Amino acid sequence: MAKLKSIIGCEVDTTEIRAVELTRENGVYSVLACGKVGLDEGIMENGFVRDADGFNTKLIQLLQGGNFKATNVVVGVNNENVIMRYASFPKVPDDKLRNMVLLQAQEFIPIPVQEMELDFVVAGEGVNDEDQPVVNVLLIAARQNMLEQYIMMLHAAKLQVVDIDSSALAYCRALSSKAPEKKYAFLNLTDSILNFLVIQNEEISMVRSITIPERSEAAVKNLFKETKEGEISEETLEEVSSFLVSETSSSVSYYTMQNMESPIETIYFVTDAGKADVLASHIEEAVFTIPVELPKFYETENLGLTEEQKKEFASCIGLAMQALEG
């Protein structure tokens, strides 16, 4: 593929479409366009487009209203149709690794791999209990019919999808420059999924991708709905806090038991929901030995965006940067 001059990083969730058009010249990134558009209830459900006409109308509104010019796009996905798993495989030559991982992936993915598009990221090397060398990988599996639908919808808007990536990993890339030596956890809450990854020097040593359980689903969806409406109830905040505290505490405890010599130093909490500072303080009270922070993104990049915009579009920027560097 020819080197891209500019590209759109685009992310879709239940409530909105966000996009950033980015260019790179002499190693310097510049934002050419940036915008978002809200999605009416029912357009997106469970990670799928349910109202194609409504989605297309909103996408065109975003592209035209935001004055986007590029036609190449990289799409970020992060919903209940995306599964991430940490796995270890016997160390083999690099040219044989992909075949081995794809052949054995079904052992780690709870959905038939024939229905999934599979990829992986090498997350370092180590040894197993028998002192045999292993390679650790982050497996990423996404439902093929969801990806095909996204490609079709973007193609209808005259956009060419050049890559589909994990929004969660795009966030992590944005954080890696902030804490290059620190072992940190990335905690990301969306309206359908909770991601927990442990990272140091861009190497991932744990991943949990948790679909919001039924007992907490209504509260989490209410949190995002009430954020959009501008007023979050104490009841919603309390229920979501309880869910986050439980899942984060269990994730930290599990990691600590497996890695006593290398503890998590900071948890970076990222969400588009309101009251993130309150949620972060509740999490910190539960994991009292680890500070919980709301990170700032791209502090060393002069992108022409406010701090709030960098946070809001951090994943889109990360998606576009990865594509331009590739």
Tab-separated table of C-alpha atoms in Angstrom:
chain	number	residue	atom	x	y	z
A	1	MET	CA	0.000	0.000	0.000
A	2	ALA	CA	1.310	3.469	-0.897
A	3	LYS	CA	2.282	5.760	1.966
A	4	LEU	CA	-0.768	7.682	3.128
A	5	LYS	CA	-0.661	11.487	3.187
A	6	SER	CA	-3.722	11.827	5.400
A	7	ILE	CA	-6.255	9.495	6.933
A	8	ILE	CA	-9.403	9.527	9.035
A	9	GLY	CA	-9.441	7.707	12.371
A	10	CYS	CA	-13.061	6.813	13.094
A	11	GLU	CA	-14.728	5.260	16.116
A	12	VAL	CA	-18.379	4.224	16.481
A	13	ASP	CA	-20.323	3.360	19.611
A	14	THR	CA	-23.990	3.206	20.550
A	15	THR	CA	-24.379	6.948	21.037
A	16	GLU	CA	-22.110	8.665	18.508
A	17	ILE	CA	-19.589	8.600	15.675
A	18	ARG	CA	-16.251	10.350	16.292
A	19	ALA	CA	-13.614	11.074	13.660
A	20	VAL	CA	-10.284	12.870	13.220
A	21	GLU	CA	-8.482	13.526	9.929
A	22	LEU	CA	-4.736	13.497	10.507
A	23	THR	CA	-1.705	14.202	8.351
A	24	ARG	CA	2.010	13.780	9.004
A	25	GLU	CA	4.869	15.766	7.494
A	26	ASN	CA	8.521	15.532	8.593
A	27	GLY	CA	7.419	13.579	11.645
A	28	VAL	CA	4.944	16.266	12.747
A	29	TYR	CA	1.248	15.427	13.035
A	30	SER	CA	-1.482	17.927	12.208
A	31	VAL	CA	-5.246	17.640	12.627
A	32	LEU	CA	-7.039	18.655	9.417
A	33	ALA	CA	-10.578	17.951	10.610
A	34	CYS	CA	-12.208	16.797	13.804
A	35	GLY	CA	-15.806	16.178	14.764
A	36	LYS	CA	-18.524	13.968	16.192
A	37	VAL	CA	-22.211	13.389	15.655
A	38	GLY	CA	-24.776	11.856	17.990
A	39	LEU	CA	-26.683	8.722	16.999
A	40	ASP	CA	-30.399	8.469	17.710
A	41	GLU	CA	-31.562	5.595	19.874
A	42	GLY	CA	-31.964	2.406	17.840
A	43	ILE	CA	-29.439	3.215	15.104
A	44	MET	CA	-26.783	1.092	16.846
A	45	GLU	CA	-27.545	-1.917	19.049
A	46	ASN	CA	-25.149	-4.501	20.458
A	47	GLY	CA	-22.343	-3.294	18.209
A	48	PHE	CA	-24.378	-3.614	14.984
A	49	VAL	CA	-26.020	-1.001	12.759
A	50	ARG	CA	-29.781	-1.573	13.016
A	51	ASP	CA	-30.877	1.475	11.008
A	52	ALA	CA	-28.667	1.737	7.911
A	53	ASP	CA	-30.354	4.856	6.531
A	54	GLY	CA	-30.142	6.626	9.873
A	55	PHE	CA	-26.475	5.723	10.248
A	56	ASN	CA	-25.615	6.870	6.728
A	57	THR	CA	-27.408	10.178	7.241
A	58	LYS	CA	-25.460	10.858	10.435
A	59	LEU	CA	-22.128	9.814	8.891
A	60	ILE	CA	-22.601	12.114	5.896
A	61	GLN	CA	-23.596	14.903	8.280
A	62	LEU	CA	-20.343	14.406	10.193
A	63	LEU	CA	-18.114	14.275	7.106
A	64	GLN	CA	-19.669	17.299	5.417
A	65	GLY	CA	-20.163	19.368	8.564
A	66	GLY	CA	-16.620	18.679	9.740
A	67	ASN	CA	-15.112	19.449	6.313
A	68	PHE	CA	-13.343	16.078	6.074
A	69	LYS	CA	-11.420	15.658	2.800
A	70	ALA	CA	-9.636	12.288	3.061
A	71	THR	CA	-11.350	9.172	1.758
A	72	ASN	CA	-9.127	6.601	3.484
A	73	VAL	CA	-10.265	5.591	6.953
A	74	VAL	CA	-9.128	3.309	9.766
A	75	VAL	CA	-11.961	2.114	11.992
A	76	GLY	CA	-11.696	1.450	15.708
A	77	VAL	CA	-13.953	-1.184	17.263
A	78	ASN	CA	-14.536	-1.917	20.932
A	79	ASN	CA	-17.807	-3.577	21.866
A	80	GLU	CA	-19.244	-6.915	22.955
A	81	ASN	CA	-18.406	-8.400	19.532
A	82	VAL	CA	-14.669	-7.910	20.128
A	83	ILE	CA	-12.815	-10.383	22.353
A	84	MET	CA	-9.286	-9.882	23.667
A	85	ARG	CA	-7.368	-12.694	25.343
A	86	TYR	CA	-3.816	-13.019	26.676
A	87	ALA	CA	-2.205	-16.309	25.656
A	88	SER	CA	1.182	-18.027	25.639
A	89	PHE	CA	2.479	-20.310	22.884
A	90	PRO	CA	5.680	-22.315	22.456
A	91	LYS	CA	8.387	-20.138	20.937
A	92	VAL	CA	8.815	-20.847	17.223
A	93	PRO	CA	10.565	-19.009	14.367
A	94	ASP	CA	8.855	-15.732	13.471
A	95	ASP	CA	7.715	-17.031	10.082
A	96	LYS	CA	5.787	-19.871	11.764
A	97	LEU	CA	4.224	-17.885	14.618
A	98	ARG	CA	1.133	-16.613	12.790
A	99	ASN	CA	0.084	-20.071	11.579
A	100	MET	CA	0.537	-21.573	15.034
A	101	VAL	CA	-1.418	-18.816	16.781
A	102	LEU	CA	-4.313	-18.958	14.330
A	103	LEU	CA	-4.478	-22.754	14.479
A	104	GLN	CA	-4.617	-22.812	18.280
A	105	ALA	CA	-6.691	-19.679	18.849
A	106	GLN	CA	-9.928	-21.630	19.387
A	107	GLU	CA	-8.579	-22.801	22.760
A	108	PHE	CA	-8.803	-19.206	24.009
A	109	ILE	CA	-11.836	-17.814	22.129
A	110	PRO	CA	-15.324	-18.822	23.402
A	111	ILE	CA	-16.948	-18.298	19.974
A	112	PRO	CA	-16.280	-20.485	16.892
A	113	VAL	CA	-13.265	-18.963	15.154
A	114	GLN	CA	-14.995	-19.458	11.782
A	115	GLU	CA	-17.281	-16.568	12.793
A	116	MET	CA	-14.403	-14.323	13.845
A	117	GLU	CA	-11.684	-12.267	12.220
A	118	LEU	CA	-8.516	-13.028	14.175
A	119	ASP	CA	-5.356	-11.035	14.743
A	120	PHE	CA	-2.718	-10.844	17.438
A	121	VAL	CA	-0.041	-8.604	18.925
A	122	VAL	CA	3.200	-10.041	20.292
A	123	ALA	CA	3.359	-9.083	23.985
A	124	GLY	CA	6.817	-10.296	24.939
A	125	GLU	CA	8.572	-13.562	25.686
A	126	GLY	CA	9.087	-15.717	28.760
A	127	VAL	CA	9.220	-19.290	30.010
A	128	ASN	CA	6.487	-21.694	31.103
A	129	ASP	CA	6.342	-23.870	34.228
A	130	GLU	CA	8.735	-26.327	32.573
A	131	ASP	CA	11.214	-23.520	31.804
A	132	GLN	CA	10.476	-23.855	28.110
A	133	PRO	CA	10.617	-20.611	26.070
A	134	VAL	CA	7.233	-19.152	25.157
A	135	VAL	CA	5.953	-16.140	23.252
A	136	ASN	CA	3.098	-14.178	24.820
A	137	VAL	CA	0.465	-12.683	22.549
A	138	LEU	CA	-2.664	-10.594	22.801
A	139	LEU	CA	-5.342	-12.321	20.737
A	140	ILE	CA	-7.965	-10.041	19.196
A	141	ALA	CA	-11.091	-11.578	17.683
A	142	ALA	CA	-13.995	-9.665	16.153
A	143	ARG	CA	-17.204	-10.963	14.595
A	144	GLN	CA	-16.837	-11.035	10.828
A	145	ASN	CA	-20.430	-9.954	10.127
A	146	MET	CA	-19.965	-6.838	12.290
A	147	LEU	CA	-16.756	-5.861	10.480
A	148	GLU	CA	-18.321	-6.506	7.070
A	149	GLN	CA	-21.248	-4.280	8.011
A	150	TYR	CA	-18.949	-1.421	9.054
A	151	ILE	CA	-17.004	-1.698	5.807
A	152	MET	CA	-20.238	-1.667	3.784
A	153	MET	CA	-21.638	1.368	5.633
A	154	LEU	CA	-18.432	3.390	5.237
A	155	HIS	CA	-18.122	2.383	1.591
A	156	ALA	CA	-21.641	3.732	1.024
A	157	ALA	CA	-20.318	7.103	2.248
A	158	LYS	CA	-17.484	6.861	-0.346
A	159	LEU	CA	-14.849	5.990	2.267
A	160	GLN	CA	-12.185	3.319	1.761
A	161	VAL	CA	-11.459	1.242	4.877
A	162	VAL	CA	-7.701	0.592	4.925
A	163	ASP	CA	-7.625	-1.042	8.369
A	164	ILE	CA	-9.767	-2.060	11.326
A	165	ASP	CA	-8.085	-1.813	14.713
A	166	SER	CA	-8.874	-2.073	18.418
A	167	SER	CA	-9.936	1.234	19.962
A	168	ALA	CA	-8.637	0.010	23.319
A	169	LEU	CA	-5.147	-0.560	21.886
A	170	ALA	CA	-5.257	2.878	20.247
A	171	TYR	CA	-5.821	4.370	23.712
A	172	CYS	CA	-2.926	2.321	25.093
A	173	ARG	CA	-0.603	3.630	22.376
A	174	ALA	CA	-1.594	7.138	23.422
A	175	LEU	CA	-0.650	6.299	27.006
A	176	SER	CA	2.652	4.546	26.260
A	177	SER	CA	4.549	7.818	25.758
A	178	LYS	CA	3.145	9.148	29.033
A	179	ALA	CA	4.457	6.265	31.155
A	180	PRO	CA	7.240	4.527	29.204
A	181	GLU	CA	8.919	2.897	32.224
A	182	LYS	CA	5.931	2.589	34.530
A	183	LYS	CA	3.860	-0.581	34.871
A	184	TYR	CA	0.331	0.703	34.536
A	185	ALA	CA	-3.182	-0.610	34.084
A	186	PHE	CA	-5.511	0.812	31.454
A	187	LEU	CA	-9.158	0.693	32.540
A	188	ASN	CA	-11.685	1.687	29.871
A	189	LEU	CA	-15.452	1.725	30.381
A	190	THR	CA	-17.830	1.926	27.408
A	191	ASP	CA	-21.579	1.361	27.410
A	192	SER	CA	-21.070	-2.313	26.510
A	193	ILE	CA	-17.626	-3.429	27.666
A	194	LEU	CA	-14.952	-2.929	30.315
A	195	ASN	CA	-11.304	-3.356	29.308
A	196	PHE	CA	-8.459	-3.931	31.777
A	197	LEU	CA	-4.912	-4.199	30.416
A	198	VAL	CA	-1.572	-4.151	32.211
A	199	ILE	CA	1.306	-2.636	30.227
A	200	GLN	CA	4.958	-1.683	30.615
A	201	ASN	CA	7.291	-0.502	27.861
A	202	GLU	CA	4.484	-1.232	25.355
A	203	GLU	CA	4.436	-4.912	26.422
A	204	ILE	CA	1.050	-6.225	27.571
A	205	SER	CA	1.170	-8.671	30.483
A	206	MET	CA	-2.559	-9.057	31.209
A	207	VAL	CA	-5.837	-8.357	29.471
A	208	ARG	CA	-9.455	-8.714	30.521
A	209	SER	CA	-12.235	-7.792	28.124
A	210	ILE	CA	-15.453	-7.926	30.149
A	211	THR	CA	-18.887	-7.683	28.561
A	212	ILE	CA	-21.084	-5.709	30.959
A	213	PRO	CA	-22.995	-8.365	32.959
A	214	GLU	CA	-26.771	-8.363	32.975
A	215	ARG	CA	-26.929	-7.246	36.614
A	216	SER	CA	-25.040	-4.027	35.765
A	217	GLU	CA	-26.113	-3.488	32.154
A	218	ALA	CA	-29.035	-1.149	32.867
A	219	ALA	CA	-26.972	1.050	35.200
A	220	VAL	CA	-24.075	1.383	32.750
A	221	LYS	CA	-26.390	2.224	29.857
A	222	ASN	CA	-28.204	4.736	32.085
A	223	LEU	CA	-24.862	6.356	32.916
A	224	PHE	CA	-24.115	7.036	29.253
A	225	LYS	CA	-27.716	8.071	28.537
A	226	GLU	CA	-27.815	10.436	31.507
A	227	THR	CA	-24.383	11.825	30.502
A	228	LYS	CA	-25.863	12.745	27.126
A	229	GLU	CA	-28.896	14.334	28.812
A	230	GLY	CA	-26.682	16.311	31.197
A	231	GLU	CA	-27.718	15.003	34.615
A	232	ILE	CA	-26.494	11.790	36.274
A	233	SER	CA	-28.476	10.413	39.212
A	234	GLU	CA	-26.823	9.315	42.439
A	235	GLU	CA	-28.423	5.886	42.068
A	236	THR	CA	-26.842	5.344	38.633
A	237	LEU	CA	-23.473	6.566	39.871
A	238	GLU	CA	-23.585	4.265	42.890
A	239	GLU	CA	-24.518	1.180	40.840
A	240	VAL	CA	-21.818	1.782	38.217
A	241	SER	CA	-19.236	2.499	40.921
A	242	SER	CA	-20.084	-0.823	42.577
A	243	PHE	CA	-19.563	-2.674	39.290
A	244	LEU	CA	-16.264	-0.907	38.543
A	245	VAL	CA	-14.923	-1.428	42.047
A	246	SER	CA	-15.750	-5.148	41.965
A	247	GLU	CA	-14.223	-5.834	38.543
A	248	THR	CA	-11.143	-3.655	39.061
A	249	SER	CA	-10.417	-5.118	42.486
A	250	SER	CA	-10.658	-8.694	41.174
A	251	SER	CA	-8.467	-7.850	38.164
A	252	VAL	CA	-5.804	-6.206	40.334
A	253	SER	CA	-5.892	-9.086	42.840
A	254	TYR	CA	-5.487	-11.680	40.110
A	255	TYR	CA	-2.602	-9.807	38.513
A	256	THR	CA	-0.867	-9.258	41.860
A	257	MET	CA	-1.055	-12.952	42.767
A	258	GLN	CA	0.631	-13.830	39.471
A	259	ASN	CA	3.186	-10.996	39.551
A	260	MET	CA	4.123	-10.234	43.148
A	261	GLU	CA	7.540	-8.909	42.097
A	262	SER	CA	6.179	-6.426	39.550
A	263	PRO	CA	3.145	-4.543	40.919
A	264	ILE	CA	0.890	-2.153	39.061
A	265	GLU	CA	2.011	1.407	39.791
A	266	THR	CA	-0.892	3.430	38.372
A	267	ILE	CA	-4.359	2.799	36.950
A	268	TYR	CA	-5.407	5.118	34.119
A	269	PHE	CA	-9.193	5.288	33.915
A	270	VAL	CA	-10.754	6.349	30.602
A	271	THR	CA	-14.442	6.715	29.803
A	272	ASP	CA	-16.702	8.973	27.761
A	273	ALA	CA	-19.263	8.906	30.564
A	274	GLY	CA	-19.698	11.829	32.915
A	275	LYS	CA	-18.536	11.934	36.537
A	276	ALA	CA	-15.341	10.102	35.594
A	277	ASP	CA	-13.516	11.807	38.474
A	278	VAL	CA	-16.046	10.502	40.988
A	279	LEU	CA	-15.859	6.987	39.568
A	280	ALA	CA	-12.052	7.124	39.654
A	281	SER	CA	-12.050	8.165	43.317
A	282	HIS	CA	-14.322	5.242	44.221
A	283	ILE	CA	-12.016	2.818	42.394
A	284	GLU	CA	-8.978	4.294	44.162
A	285	GLU	CA	-10.619	3.798	47.556
A	286	ALA	CA	-11.040	0.096	46.743
A	287	VAL	CA	-7.481	-0.425	45.435
A	288	PHE	CA	-6.003	1.965	47.985
A	289	THR	CA	-2.352	1.099	47.301
A	290	ILE	CA	-2.602	2.140	43.625
A	291	PRO	CA	-3.364	5.686	42.440
A	292	VAL	CA	-6.174	5.999	39.873
A	293	GLU	CA	-5.767	8.853	37.403
A	294	LEU	CA	-7.689	10.408	34.527
A	295	PRO	CA	-4.886	10.725	31.963
A	296	LYS	CA	-4.077	13.599	29.650
A	297	PHE	CA	-3.281	12.531	26.102
A	298	TYR	CA	-0.720	13.778	23.562
A	299	GLU	CA	0.765	16.392	25.892
A	300	THR	CA	3.907	16.627	23.721
A	301	GLU	CA	2.002	16.867	20.424
A	302	ASN	CA	0.947	20.260	19.078
A	303	LEU	CA	-2.242	19.078	17.394
A	304	GLY	CA	-4.165	22.318	17.607
A	305	LEU	CA	-6.751	20.743	19.916
A	306	THR	CA	-7.823	21.578	23.447
A	307	GLU	CA	-7.071	19.143	26.280
A	308	GLU	CA	-10.733	18.137	26.298
A	309	GLN	CA	-10.673	17.458	22.559
A	310	LYS	CA	-7.501	15.378	22.892
A	311	LYS	CA	-9.260	13.254	25.515
A	312	GLU	CA	-12.479	12.986	23.551
A	313	PHE	CA	-10.733	11.996	20.298
A	314	ALA	CA	-7.698	10.196	21.765
A	315	SER	CA	-8.627	6.840	20.270
A	316	CYS	CA	-9.350	8.320	16.824
A	317	ILE	CA	-5.993	10.122	16.870
A	318	GLY	CA	-4.218	6.915	17.900
A	319	LEU	CA	-5.897	4.962	15.110
A	320	ALA	CA	-4.861	7.542	12.500
A	321	MET	CA	-1.295	7.820	13.823
A	322	GLN	CA	-0.776	4.068	13.652
A	323	ALA	CA	-1.997	4.000	10.040
A	324	LEU	CA	0.258	6.894	8.994
A	325	GLU	CA	3.275	5.302	10.667
A	326	GLY	CA	2.543	1.920	9.084
